[in-house]
Short mmCIF file of C-alpha atoms and ligand atoms in Angstrom, two decimals:
data_model
loop_
_atom_site.label_atom_id
_atom_site.label_comp_id
_atom_site.label_asym_id
_atom_site.label_seq_id
_atom_site.Cartn_x
_atom_site.Cartn_y
_atom_site.Cartn_z
CA MET A 142 7.08 -21.70 6.67
CA ARG A 143 4.27 -21.55 3.84
CA VAL A 144 2.92 -18.39 3.27
CA VAL A 145 -0.70 -17.08 1.72
CA CYS A 146 -1.29 -13.68 1.46
CA ILE A 147 -4.90 -11.95 1.07
CA SER A 148 -5.44 -9.02 0.01
CA ALA A 149 -7.69 -6.62 -1.91
CA GLU A 150 -5.27 -5.54 -4.71
CA CYS A 151 -2.38 -6.45 -5.87
CA GLU A 152 -0.17 -5.24 -8.94
CA PRO A 153 -1.01 -4.85 -11.72
CA TRP A 154 -4.27 -6.59 -11.26
CA ALA A 155 -5.74 -4.62 -8.73
CA LYS A 156 -4.76 -0.79 -7.58
CA THR A 157 -6.15 2.30 -6.30
CA GLY A 158 -3.03 3.20 -4.02
CA GLY A 159 0.41 2.11 -2.33
CA LEU A 160 -1.68 -1.08 -1.23
CA GLY A 161 -1.27 -2.65 -4.83
CA ASP A 162 2.51 -2.40 -4.82
CA VAL A 163 3.55 -2.94 -1.58
CA VAL A 164 1.26 -7.00 -1.56
CA ASP A 165 2.52 -7.76 -4.93
CA ALA A 166 6.50 -6.58 -4.50
CA LEU A 167 6.05 -8.11 -0.69
CA ALA A 168 5.07 -11.19 -1.96
CA ARG A 169 7.99 -11.29 -4.18
CA ALA A 170 10.96 -10.60 -2.32
CA VAL A 171 9.95 -12.85 0.38
CA ALA A 172 9.41 -15.58 -1.85
CA ALA A 173 12.70 -15.39 -3.13
CA ILE A 174 14.40 -16.02 0.29
CA GLY A 175 13.04 -19.17 -0.25
CA GLU A 176 15.59 -19.56 -3.02
CA PRO A 177 18.50 -21.91 -1.60
CA GLU A 178 21.19 -19.07 -2.23
CA ALA A 179 19.06 -16.59 -0.70
CA THR A 180 18.59 -18.34 2.28
CA ALA A 181 22.14 -18.31 4.11
CA GLN A 182 23.03 -14.60 3.38
CA GLN A 183 19.63 -13.48 3.12
CA VAL A 184 17.52 -14.41 6.65
CA VAL A 185 17.99 -11.95 9.68
CA GLN A 186 18.61 -15.12 12.46
CA SER A 187 17.56 -12.12 15.53
CA GLN A 188 16.22 -9.12 15.12
CA VAL A 189 13.25 -8.34 13.61
CA TRP A 190 10.71 -5.72 15.26
CA VAL A 191 12.01 -2.13 14.06
CA GLY A 192 9.43 -0.44 16.21
CA THR A 193 9.58 2.62 18.03
CA GLY A 194 11.22 1.57 20.65
CA GLY A 195 13.68 -0.15 18.76
CA VAL A 196 14.22 -3.76 17.71
CA MET A 197 11.21 -4.74 19.93
CA GLY A 198 11.60 -8.27 19.48
CA GLN A 199 13.08 -11.68 18.64
CA ALA A 200 13.23 -14.31 16.01
CA PRO A 201 12.41 -17.62 17.57
CA SER A 202 15.11 -20.27 16.78
CA GLY A 203 13.32 -23.47 16.38
CA VAL A 204 11.04 -22.25 13.58
CA SER A 205 12.02 -23.39 9.94
CA ALA A 206 13.04 -19.92 8.28
CA HIS A 207 12.64 -21.51 4.59
CA VAL A 208 9.90 -19.77 2.78
CA GLU A 209 8.28 -22.52 1.13
CA ARG A 210 7.10 -21.39 -2.65
CA PRO A 211 4.84 -20.77 -3.90
CA VAL A 212 3.69 -17.32 -1.91
CA ASP A 213 -0.12 -17.28 -2.90
CA VAL A 214 -1.87 -13.93 -3.18
CA PHE A 215 -5.94 -14.44 -3.00
CA LEU A 216 -7.32 -11.65 -4.49
CA PRO A 217 -10.84 -10.96 -6.18
CA ARG A 218 -10.98 -10.74 -9.55
CA TYR A 219 -12.50 -7.63 -9.86
CA ARG A 220 -13.91 -5.79 -13.33
CA GLY A 221 -12.03 -6.10 -16.46
CA VAL A 222 -9.16 -7.92 -14.87
CA SER A 223 -7.75 -10.29 -17.46
CA VAL A 224 -5.82 -13.56 -16.69
CA PRO A 225 -3.00 -15.67 -18.92
CA GLU A 226 -4.91 -18.57 -20.94
CA ASP A 227 -2.70 -21.52 -19.05
CA ALA A 228 -4.63 -20.37 -16.35
CA LYS A 229 -6.14 -23.15 -13.89
CA VAL A 230 -9.58 -22.92 -13.40
CA THR A 231 -10.59 -24.62 -10.47
CA PRO A 232 -14.96 -25.02 -9.22
CA LEU A 233 -14.85 -23.89 -5.26
CA VAL A 234 -17.72 -23.85 -3.22
CA VAL A 235 -17.96 -21.79 -0.77
CA PRO A 236 -19.97 -21.40 2.79
CA ASP A 237 -22.03 -18.51 2.44
CA PRO A 238 -24.12 -17.56 5.03
CA LEU A 239 -26.55 -15.69 2.90
CA ALA A 240 -27.24 -18.17 -0.46
CA PRO A 241 -30.13 -20.39 0.16
CA GLU A 242 -28.47 -23.91 0.40
CA GLY A 243 -25.80 -21.83 2.38
CA VAL A 244 -23.07 -22.31 0.39
CA THR A 245 -21.85 -20.41 -3.59
CA GLU A 246 -19.64 -22.35 -6.36
CA VAL A 247 -17.44 -19.26 -7.02
CA SER A 248 -14.07 -20.19 -9.29
CA LEU A 249 -11.19 -20.00 -8.51
CA VAL A 250 -8.27 -18.89 -11.32
CA GLU A 251 -4.71 -19.85 -10.51
CA PHE A 252 -1.40 -18.54 -12.50
CA GLU A 253 2.21 -18.14 -12.29
CA ALA A 254 3.08 -14.14 -11.72
CA ARG A 255 6.99 -13.29 -11.64
CA GLY A 256 8.13 -14.42 -8.19
CA TYR A 257 4.66 -15.50 -6.66
CA ARG A 258 1.29 -17.75 -7.51
CA VAL A 259 -1.86 -15.39 -7.99
CA ARG A 260 -5.50 -17.45 -6.56
CA LEU A 261 -7.87 -14.78 -8.26
CA ILE A 262 -11.76 -15.33 -6.76
CA ASP A 263 -14.06 -15.18 -9.11
CA HIS A 264 -17.74 -14.40 -8.13
CA PRO A 265 -19.06 -11.52 -10.84
CA PRO A 266 -22.43 -10.81 -8.44
CA ALA A 267 -19.28 -9.50 -5.70
CA PHE A 268 -16.60 -8.46 -7.88
CA ASP A 269 -17.56 -7.43 -11.05
CA ARG A 270 -18.62 -3.79 -10.45
CA GLU A 271 -17.33 -0.59 -10.90
CA GLY A 272 -15.29 0.17 -8.37
CA TYR A 273 -13.33 -2.16 -6.00
CA TYR A 274 -14.56 -0.57 -2.75
CA GLY A 275 -17.64 1.06 -3.72
CA GLY A 276 -19.94 3.14 -6.79
CA ILE A 277 -20.30 6.64 -6.93
CA ASP A 278 -22.89 6.45 -3.76
CA GLY A 279 -20.70 5.37 -1.14
CA ASP A 280 -19.03 1.78 -0.17
CA TYR A 281 -20.95 -0.87 -1.26
CA ALA A 282 -23.34 -2.38 1.53
CA ASP A 283 -22.55 -5.44 1.26
CA ASN A 284 -18.66 -5.83 1.44
CA GLY A 285 -18.93 -7.51 4.78
CA TRP A 286 -20.71 -10.43 1.89
CA ARG A 287 -17.79 -9.78 -1.02
CA PHE A 288 -14.94 -9.46 1.07
CA GLY A 289 -15.87 -12.72 3.76
CA LEU A 290 -16.26 -14.80 0.34
CA LEU A 291 -13.13 -13.68 -0.59
CA CYS A 292 -11.86 -15.10 3.16
CA ARG A 293 -13.94 -17.76 3.30
CA ALA A 294 -13.18 -19.30 -0.71
CA ALA A 295 -9.28 -18.80 0.16
CA LEU A 296 -9.68 -21.12 2.90
CA GLU A 297 -11.75 -23.29 1.08
CA ALA A 298 -8.60 -23.14 -1.38
CA LEU A 299 -6.36 -23.94 1.57
CA LEU A 300 -8.63 -27.20 2.82
CA ASP A 301 -7.97 -28.31 -0.48
CA ASP A 302 -4.27 -28.00 -0.61
CA ASP A 303 -1.69 -30.48 -0.04
CA ARG A 304 0.23 -28.81 2.29
CA PRO A 305 -0.52 -26.77 5.07
CA VAL A 306 -0.40 -23.39 5.57
CA ASP A 307 1.94 -21.49 8.34
CA VAL A 308 1.23 -18.49 7.98
CA LEU A 309 -2.19 -15.95 6.55
CA HIS A 310 -0.07 -12.72 6.13
CA LEU A 311 -3.59 -10.62 5.63
CA HIS A 312 -3.99 -7.01 5.22
CA ASP A 313 -6.04 -4.79 5.72
CA TRP A 314 -9.60 -5.01 6.78
CA GLN A 315 -10.60 -6.71 3.79
CA ALA A 316 -8.81 -9.87 4.67
CA MET A 317 -9.68 -9.23 8.17
CA PRO A 318 -12.93 -11.65 7.73
CA ALA A 319 -10.17 -14.61 7.39
CA VAL A 320 -8.79 -14.42 11.16
CA LEU A 321 -12.69 -13.92 12.73
CA LEU A 322 -13.16 -17.07 10.50
CA ARG A 323 -10.41 -19.07 11.60
CA ASP A 324 -11.29 -18.67 15.25
CA VAL A 325 -15.10 -19.05 14.50
CA ALA A 326 -16.20 -21.47 11.63
CA TYR A 327 -12.61 -22.77 11.13
CA ALA A 328 -11.85 -23.72 14.80
CA ALA A 329 -12.29 -27.86 13.99
CA TYR A 330 -9.68 -28.05 11.01
CA PRO A 331 -6.30 -28.04 12.02
CA ARG A 332 -5.25 -26.94 8.79
CA ILE A 333 -6.22 -23.71 9.62
CA SER A 334 -6.49 -23.44 12.74
CA SER A 335 -2.97 -23.92 12.74
CA ALA A 336 -1.79 -21.02 11.02
CA ALA A 337 -0.79 -17.86 12.32
CA VAL A 338 -2.53 -15.31 11.71
CA MET A 339 -0.04 -11.29 10.36
CA ALA A 340 -2.43 -8.70 10.01
CA THR A 341 -0.49 -5.51 8.01
CA ILE A 342 -2.69 -1.65 8.76
CA HIS A 343 -1.79 0.06 5.13
CA ASN A 344 -3.99 2.55 6.63
CA MET A 345 -5.77 3.19 10.11
CA ALA A 346 -8.27 5.43 8.55
CA TYR A 347 -10.22 2.38 6.44
CA GLN A 348 -11.58 -0.34 9.13
CA GLY A 349 -13.90 -2.11 7.40
CA TRP A 350 -17.02 -1.49 9.87
CA LEU A 351 -20.29 -3.67 10.41
CA SER A 352 -23.58 -3.13 11.32
CA ARG A 353 -25.92 -7.16 12.59
CA GLU A 354 -27.45 -6.68 9.66
CA GLN A 355 -24.36 -6.36 7.56
CA LEU A 356 -22.35 -8.95 9.69
CA ALA A 357 -25.64 -11.73 8.46
CA GLY A 358 -23.42 -11.28 4.85
CA LEU A 359 -20.61 -12.52 6.60
CA ALA A 360 -21.44 -15.13 9.12
CA THR A 361 -23.73 -16.97 10.61
CA PRO A 362 -26.02 -16.32 13.14
CA ASP A 363 -24.26 -18.73 15.26
CA GLU A 364 -20.62 -17.45 14.54
CA ILE A 365 -22.32 -13.98 14.69
CA ALA A 366 -22.57 -14.74 18.24
CA GLU A 367 -19.31 -16.12 18.70
CA LEU A 368 -18.40 -12.74 16.92
CA VAL A 369 -19.83 -9.89 18.60
CA ALA A 370 -20.60 -9.10 22.13
CA PRO A 371 -24.56 -8.96 22.90
CA GLY A 372 -25.92 -5.64 22.46
CA ALA A 373 -23.09 -4.76 20.28
CA GLU A 374 -24.59 -2.93 17.12
CA GLY A 375 -22.01 -3.91 14.78
CA LEU A 376 -18.63 -5.14 14.48
CA LEU A 377 -15.07 -3.40 12.81
CA LEU A 378 -12.95 -5.60 11.25
CA LEU A 379 -10.08 -4.52 11.71
CA ARG A 380 -10.21 -3.77 15.41
CA GLU A 381 -11.50 -7.66 15.59
CA GLY A 382 -8.18 -8.49 13.30
CA ILE A 383 -5.98 -6.75 15.53
CA GLN A 384 -7.19 -8.55 18.58
CA ARG A 385 -6.46 -12.57 16.87
CA ALA A 386 -3.67 -11.83 14.92
CA GLU A 387 -0.53 -12.87 16.31
CA LEU A 388 1.32 -9.96 15.18
CA VAL A 389 0.35 -6.75 14.02
CA ASN A 390 2.32 -4.10 11.98
CA THR A 391 2.20 -1.41 9.94
CA VAL A 392 4.24 -0.02 7.33
CA SER A 393 6.65 3.00 8.90
CA PRO A 394 7.99 3.12 12.88
CA GLY A 395 7.49 6.58 12.88
CA TYR A 396 3.79 6.03 11.77
CA ALA A 397 3.36 2.43 14.89
CA GLY A 398 4.95 5.29 17.09
CA GLU A 399 2.08 7.59 15.84
CA VAL A 400 -1.25 5.39 15.48
CA LEU A 401 -0.63 4.29 19.31
CA THR A 402 -1.64 8.29 19.98
CA PRO A 403 -5.45 9.11 20.31
CA ALA A 404 -4.48 12.48 17.42
CA PHE A 405 -3.61 9.48 15.16
CA GLY A 406 -4.96 6.31 15.79
CA MET A 407 -8.62 6.61 15.32
CA GLY A 408 -9.58 4.75 18.13
CA MET A 409 -7.39 1.37 17.82
CA ASP A 410 -4.65 3.69 20.08
CA PRO A 411 -5.86 1.51 22.82
CA VAL A 412 -6.57 -1.66 21.34
CA LEU A 413 -3.00 -1.34 19.80
CA ALA A 414 -1.26 -0.68 23.49
CA ARG A 415 -2.74 -3.62 24.49
CA LEU A 416 -0.65 -5.82 21.76
CA GLY A 417 2.76 -4.47 23.31
CA HIS A 418 5.46 -6.55 21.98
CA ARG A 419 2.99 -8.30 19.48
CA PHE A 420 2.52 -4.63 17.50
CA GLY A 421 5.70 -2.36 15.87
CA GLY A 422 6.49 -0.77 12.59
CA ILE A 423 7.98 -2.69 9.75
CA LEU A 424 9.36 0.07 6.79
CA ASN A 425 7.75 -0.69 2.97
CA GLY A 426 10.09 -1.26 0.67
CA LEU A 427 9.72 -0.11 -3.05
CA ASP A 428 10.14 -2.65 -6.05
CA THR A 429 13.45 -1.33 -7.84
CA VAL A 430 12.54 -3.51 -10.64
CA VAL A 431 9.43 -2.25 -11.23
CA TRP A 432 10.64 1.34 -10.57
CA ASP A 433 13.63 2.05 -12.96
CA PRO A 434 14.65 5.57 -14.52
CA ALA A 435 16.95 2.79 -15.78
CA THR A 436 14.00 0.89 -18.10
CA ASP A 437 11.26 2.56 -17.06
CA GLU A 438 9.12 2.12 -20.40
CA ALA A 439 6.57 5.10 -20.23
CA LEU A 440 9.33 8.09 -20.45
CA SER A 441 10.67 8.95 -23.65
CA ALA A 442 14.13 8.85 -22.12
CA THR A 443 15.58 6.87 -19.76
CA TYR A 444 18.42 7.91 -17.39
CA SER A 445 20.33 6.72 -14.08
CA ARG A 446 22.82 7.96 -11.39
CA GLY A 447 25.20 9.76 -12.81
CA ASP A 448 24.30 10.17 -15.80
CA LEU A 449 20.46 12.78 -15.95
CA ALA A 450 20.36 14.03 -19.84
CA GLY A 451 17.38 11.51 -20.17
CA LYS A 452 15.91 13.17 -16.83
CA ALA A 453 15.78 16.44 -19.10
CA GLN A 454 13.76 14.81 -21.93
CA CYS A 455 11.16 13.27 -20.19
CA ARG A 456 10.53 16.67 -18.51
CA ARG A 457 10.71 18.39 -22.13
CA ALA A 458 7.82 15.31 -22.83
CA LEU A 459 6.24 16.07 -20.03
CA LEU A 460 5.38 19.61 -20.11
CA THR A 461 5.11 19.27 -23.98
CA GLU A 462 2.17 16.77 -22.99
CA LEU A 463 0.48 18.92 -20.45
CA GLY A 464 0.40 21.72 -22.47
CA PHE A 465 3.54 23.76 -20.78
CA ASP A 466 5.62 25.59 -21.92
CA PRO A 467 9.11 22.95 -22.22
CA ASP A 468 11.90 26.32 -22.95
CA ASP A 469 10.62 26.93 -19.44
CA ASP A 470 13.43 26.95 -16.95
CA ARG A 471 11.48 27.47 -13.84
CA PRO A 472 10.14 24.41 -10.98
CA VAL A 473 7.81 21.59 -12.26
CA LEU A 474 6.06 20.69 -8.84
CA GLY A 475 4.34 17.07 -9.34
CA MET A 476 1.86 15.57 -7.25
CA ILE A 477 0.03 11.72 -7.41
CA GLY A 478 -2.61 10.38 -5.25
CA ARG A 479 -5.73 8.92 -3.93
CA LEU A 480 -8.20 12.40 -4.27
CA ASP A 481 -8.89 12.11 -0.19
CA PRO A 482 -8.47 14.50 2.50
CA GLN A 483 -5.29 12.36 3.69
CA LYS A 484 -3.16 13.88 0.98
CA GLY A 485 -3.46 17.24 0.84
CA PHE A 486 -4.68 18.32 -1.94
CA ASP A 487 -6.36 20.84 -0.77
CA LEU A 488 -3.30 22.11 0.54
CA LEU A 489 -1.51 22.47 -2.64
CA ALA A 490 -4.94 24.21 -3.84
CA ARG A 491 -4.54 27.14 -1.42
CA ALA A 492 -0.33 27.36 -1.86
CA ALA A 493 -0.65 27.59 -5.69
CA PRO A 494 -2.23 31.09 -6.17
CA ALA A 495 1.87 31.94 -4.18
CA LEU A 496 3.16 29.34 -6.00
CA LEU A 497 2.73 30.78 -9.38
CA ASP A 498 3.63 34.53 -8.67
CA GLU A 499 6.52 32.63 -7.97
CA GLY A 500 6.62 30.87 -10.92
CA ALA A 501 5.62 27.26 -10.46
CA ARG A 502 4.26 25.39 -12.79
CA ILE A 503 1.72 22.31 -10.67
CA VAL A 504 0.69 19.22 -12.23
CA ALA A 505 -1.59 17.28 -9.88
CA LEU A 506 -2.72 13.58 -11.08
CA GLY A 507 -5.20 11.26 -9.23
CA THR A 508 -8.48 9.73 -9.15
CA GLY A 509 -11.25 9.62 -6.32
CA ASP A 510 -13.75 12.47 -4.48
CA ARG A 511 -13.12 15.36 -7.34
CA LYS A 512 -13.80 17.15 -4.60
CA GLN A 513 -10.48 17.45 -3.52
CA VAL A 514 -9.22 19.11 -6.38
CA SER A 515 -12.30 21.63 -7.50
CA LYS A 516 -9.79 24.23 -6.25
CA LEU A 517 -6.92 23.70 -8.21
CA ARG A 518 -9.40 22.82 -11.31
CA ALA A 519 -10.50 26.13 -11.12
CA ILE A 520 -6.92 27.33 -11.09
CA ALA A 521 -5.91 25.20 -13.81
CA ALA A 522 -9.08 26.19 -16.19
CA LYS A 523 -7.74 30.44 -15.80
CA ARG A 524 -3.96 29.13 -15.69
CA PRO A 525 -3.62 26.02 -17.92
CA ASP A 526 -0.24 26.99 -19.14
CA ALA A 527 0.88 26.55 -15.42
CA VAL A 528 -1.56 24.12 -14.14
CA ALA A 529 -2.57 20.84 -14.98
CA VAL A 530 -5.28 18.77 -12.79
CA VAL A 531 -5.33 15.30 -14.54
CA GLU A 532 -8.34 13.22 -12.82
CA LYS A 533 -7.71 9.61 -13.65
CA PHE A 534 -6.07 6.82 -12.90
CA ASP A 535 -3.11 6.42 -15.31
CA ARG A 536 0.28 4.72 -14.31
CA GLY A 537 1.81 5.68 -17.81
CA LEU A 538 1.71 9.46 -16.86
CA ALA A 539 2.21 8.75 -13.07
CA ARG A 540 5.51 7.88 -14.50
CA ARG A 541 5.95 10.61 -16.44
CA ILE A 542 5.30 13.28 -13.84
CA TYR A 543 7.85 10.79 -11.71
CA ALA A 544 10.55 11.95 -13.67
CA GLY A 545 10.07 14.92 -16.04
CA ALA A 546 8.30 16.89 -12.39
CA ASP A 547 11.55 18.92 -10.81
CA LEU A 548 10.30 18.79 -7.34
CA TYR A 549 7.52 15.75 -5.76
CA LEU A 550 4.93 17.11 -3.24
CA MET A 551 3.62 14.79 -0.81
CA PRO A 552 1.75 17.08 1.73
CA SER A 553 -0.60 14.57 3.05
CA ARG A 554 -1.81 14.89 6.91
CA PHE A 555 -0.66 11.38 7.84
CA GLU A 556 1.17 8.63 5.59
CA PRO A 557 1.80 5.45 6.87
CA CYS A 558 4.51 4.88 4.94
CA GLY A 559 4.06 5.85 0.62
CA GLN A 560 5.91 4.45 -1.89
CA GLY A 561 5.31 8.34 -4.07
CA GLN A 562 8.14 9.42 -2.36
CA MET A 563 10.26 6.39 -2.58
CA ILE A 564 9.94 6.55 -6.57
CA ALA A 565 10.41 10.50 -6.63
CA LEU A 566 13.51 9.63 -4.48
CA ARG A 567 14.65 7.25 -7.34
CA TYR A 568 13.49 8.94 -10.35
CA GLY A 569 15.59 12.43 -8.95
CA THR A 570 12.32 14.27 -8.11
CA PRO A 571 13.84 15.67 -4.44
CA ALA A 572 10.62 15.40 -2.22
CA ILE A 573 8.34 18.28 -0.04
CA VAL A 574 6.67 16.08 2.99
CA HIS A 575 4.76 16.99 5.94
CA ARG A 576 7.25 15.73 8.80
CA THR A 577 4.19 12.76 9.55
CA GLY A 578 4.59 8.80 9.59
CA GLY A 579 6.80 6.98 6.76
CA LEU A 580 7.39 10.24 5.48
CA ALA A 581 9.26 11.45 8.61
CA ASP A 582 11.31 8.20 7.80
CA THR A 583 11.82 7.99 4.18
CA VAL A 584 12.56 12.27 3.33
CA VAL A 585 15.05 13.86 5.37
CA ASP A 586 15.29 17.66 4.67
CA VAL A 587 18.93 19.02 2.84
CA ASP A 588 18.37 22.51 4.71
CA ALA A 589 18.56 20.79 8.24
CA TYR A 590 21.34 17.89 7.18
CA PRO A 591 22.76 19.90 4.22
CA ASP A 592 25.47 16.63 4.26
CA GLU A 593 22.30 13.96 3.83
CA GLY A 594 19.25 15.78 3.02
CA THR A 595 16.92 14.36 0.19
CA GLY A 596 13.99 17.13 0.03
CA PHE A 597 12.36 19.21 2.37
CA VAL A 598 10.49 18.83 5.24
CA PHE A 599 7.66 20.79 6.50
CA ALA A 600 6.12 20.11 10.15
CA ALA A 601 2.87 21.02 10.42
CA PRO A 602 0.41 19.98 8.04
CA LYS A 603 -0.95 23.47 6.95
CA THR A 604 -1.12 25.94 3.79
CA ALA A 605 1.79 28.30 5.22
CA ALA A 606 3.84 25.66 6.23
CA LEU A 607 3.85 23.91 2.88
CA LEU A 608 4.32 27.05 0.70
CA GLU A 609 7.43 28.17 2.86
CA ALA A 610 9.03 23.93 2.11
CA CYS A 611 8.36 25.01 -1.48
CA ARG A 612 10.17 28.53 -1.50
CA ARG A 613 12.92 26.90 0.11
CA ALA A 614 12.67 24.27 -2.65
CA MET A 615 12.28 26.20 -5.57
CA SER A 616 15.55 28.34 -3.85
CA HIS A 617 17.42 25.21 -4.50
CA HIS A 618 16.27 24.51 -7.29
CA HIS A 619 16.90 28.30 -9.25
CA ALA A 620 20.51 27.74 -7.30
CA GLY A 621 21.11 24.67 -9.35
CA GLY A 622 24.68 23.69 -9.75
CA GLU A 623 26.47 20.52 -8.06
CA ALA A 624 24.62 20.91 -4.87
CA TRP A 625 21.19 20.66 -6.25
CA ALA A 626 22.80 17.99 -8.43
CA ALA A 627 24.13 16.55 -4.89
CA LEU A 628 20.19 16.49 -3.26
CA GLN A 629 18.78 14.44 -7.04
CA ASP A 630 21.95 12.10 -5.97
CA ARG A 631 21.36 11.34 -2.91
CA GLY A 632 17.70 10.31 -3.20
CA MET A 633 18.62 8.18 -6.10
CA ALA A 634 21.10 6.39 -4.60
CA ILE A 635 19.19 4.85 -1.99
CA ASP A 636 18.47 1.30 -1.66
CA TRP A 637 14.70 0.70 -0.91
CA SER A 638 14.63 -2.59 -2.35
CA TRP A 639 12.95 -5.04 -0.19
CA GLU A 640 15.96 -7.83 -0.31
CA ALA A 641 17.28 -4.82 1.37
CA GLY A 642 15.68 -5.31 4.20
CA PRO A 643 12.35 -5.36 4.51
CA ALA A 644 11.17 -8.27 3.45
CA GLU A 645 13.89 -10.17 5.71
CA GLN A 646 11.88 -8.33 8.60
CA TYR A 647 8.55 -9.42 7.60
CA ALA A 648 10.25 -13.34 6.79
CA ALA A 649 11.40 -13.27 10.50
CA SER A 650 8.36 -11.67 11.54
CA TYR A 651 6.41 -14.60 10.16
CA ARG A 652 8.90 -16.85 11.83
CA ARG A 653 8.02 -15.16 15.40
CA ALA A 654 4.28 -15.27 14.56
CA VAL A 655 4.67 -19.53 13.58
CA SER A 656 6.10 -19.73 17.02
CA LEU A 657 3.23 -16.90 19.09
CA ARG A 658 0.60 -19.59 17.18
CA ARG A 659 1.92 -22.79 18.57
CA GLU A 660 2.15 -21.04 22.20
CA ARG A 661 -1.19 -20.17 22.27
P1 ADP B 803 -1.70 4.97 -0.86
O1 ADP B 803 -1.20 4.20 -0.51
O2 ADP B 803 -2.10 5.84 0.59
O3 ADP B 803 -2.09 5.61 -2.10
P2 ADP B 803 1.14 5.75 -1.93
O4 ADP B 803 1.72 6.67 -1.67
O5 ADP B 803 1.81 4.24 -0.23
O6 ADP B 803 -0.14 6.30 -1.10
O7 ADP B 803 0.62 4.85 -3.22
C1 ADP B 803 0.34 5.64 -4.02
C2 ADP B 803 0.92 4.43 -5.31
O8 ADP B 803 -0.55 4.80 -6.24
C3 ADP B 803 2.19 5.40 -6.06
O9 ADP B 803 1.98 3.88 -6.77
C4 ADP B 803 1.09 5.93 -7.13
O10 ADP B 803 2.08 6.25 -8.38
C5 ADP B 803 0.31 4.91 -7.46
N1 ADP B 803 -1.81 6.17 -8.20
C6 ADP B 803 -1.86 7.08 -6.97
N2 ADP B 803 -2.75 7.71 -7.98
C7 ADP B 803 -2.22 7.34 -9.01
C8 ADP B 803 -3.42 7.59 -10.47
N3 ADP B 803 -4.27 9.11 -10.50
N4 ADP B 803 -2.77 7.07 -11.87
C9 ADP B 803 -1.73 6.40 -11.88
N5 ADP B 803 -0.99 5.78 -10.38
C10 ADP B 803 -1.70 5.86 -9.74
#
């Protein structure tokens, strides 16, 4: 099976959130399934699809389980992305509905990443901009053209390759033009039209609406006539992609169940429900090499399960860095994330006065909508000894917070999976989470399950509920001792690695997608 991913983010070239982490780690992990020594043990032969109702499907026999290498990741070359000197650069002529001649020349920049091949689409008018998706005025109006160009360029590159592609793994709305184009513009090209599509939804909140005017950048008038019903005002890329894909998944079983309901589906619930067994959830893994307190170079001291002396040193270093008293034992609560209403920074701000009264200190790191932390910023201005709000994208500081904080906060209103809580647990920092989506699937409340708990779970995205969970967490932290050490240890002991399960689930799903494509 030849597998090709298309995504708007992939670490370390482009990341605003978990999507970047996941695409990088997943590409590497599924490519590793192609290693001869791995196939016998690692490829799960039958059970694939962990949905809310349990296993939802079977991997077919008769489709090769062997993932060919290299696995490709197509990605835009955004501003500031540096490439290795030995990268291969090839001009590529790409159909472009907005170009006067109907085509635009872009560059394909290819190189080996750790375990897979990166294929950057380099076209400065589209991608050399301040942001990936938008600037201070909001989303770029020509995102349909930009991500359409990414997908067309990827398909053109695949047409030129010496091997046909079996699976196109499309991540989020930015990659969905690829399946629309497969069915419309490339229907007569078996190399593309025979490819199975697996569509992964990393966040239902972003659906990629294009008005008819914006669609003109994505498709020609003839193609638009095939894609959009007469009278419709435009097209929702995610919905159209979901309907055309062979298989659709989201990134945790819990969120997969939630998005089938109107409360979480954001209008997509009936579309997903119609897919039946072609929709499910696969829990994201975590790259346990990239995220490892035993080797993390951003930390002032490393540590591992069984010896947390280094974590105490990381705590002191973090507190000093933030201007807090490093000798104060009272709990430090860390929170990292995109500044978006989803993440619940506002809930933390409302809980903050009470938390400070009870001796907590708070560090928040994030970028995005600054309004989300305006209250917290005001509190930080008055209490710089106890609250730090850092508004930048800082990979190193993020790592120092995961390691140096005593507790990690994730009060998300909804959470497709979440990498933050997994990283925190791996770094020995118990997580306080809202019981939703992937958070509910990954964190066990220690008061409810004293022998299995890894954190503190609350039921409603409300200030009072968050505060109650923080109080329980702070009381456990204050009590310390063996119970606290055991709580940390259980979190650190979890094997989140892609190899431990999710990579195999994707590989088996790819086989199922190939088989479904053959039936169509
Ligand atoms: P989401 O995908 O919704 O953004 P996740 O928890 O799945 O949330 O992933 C967030 C990822 O982005 C984590 O690796 C987190 O450390 C990282 N991250 C988010 N904001 C920042 C920031 N301001 N600086 C550094 N890393 C960040």
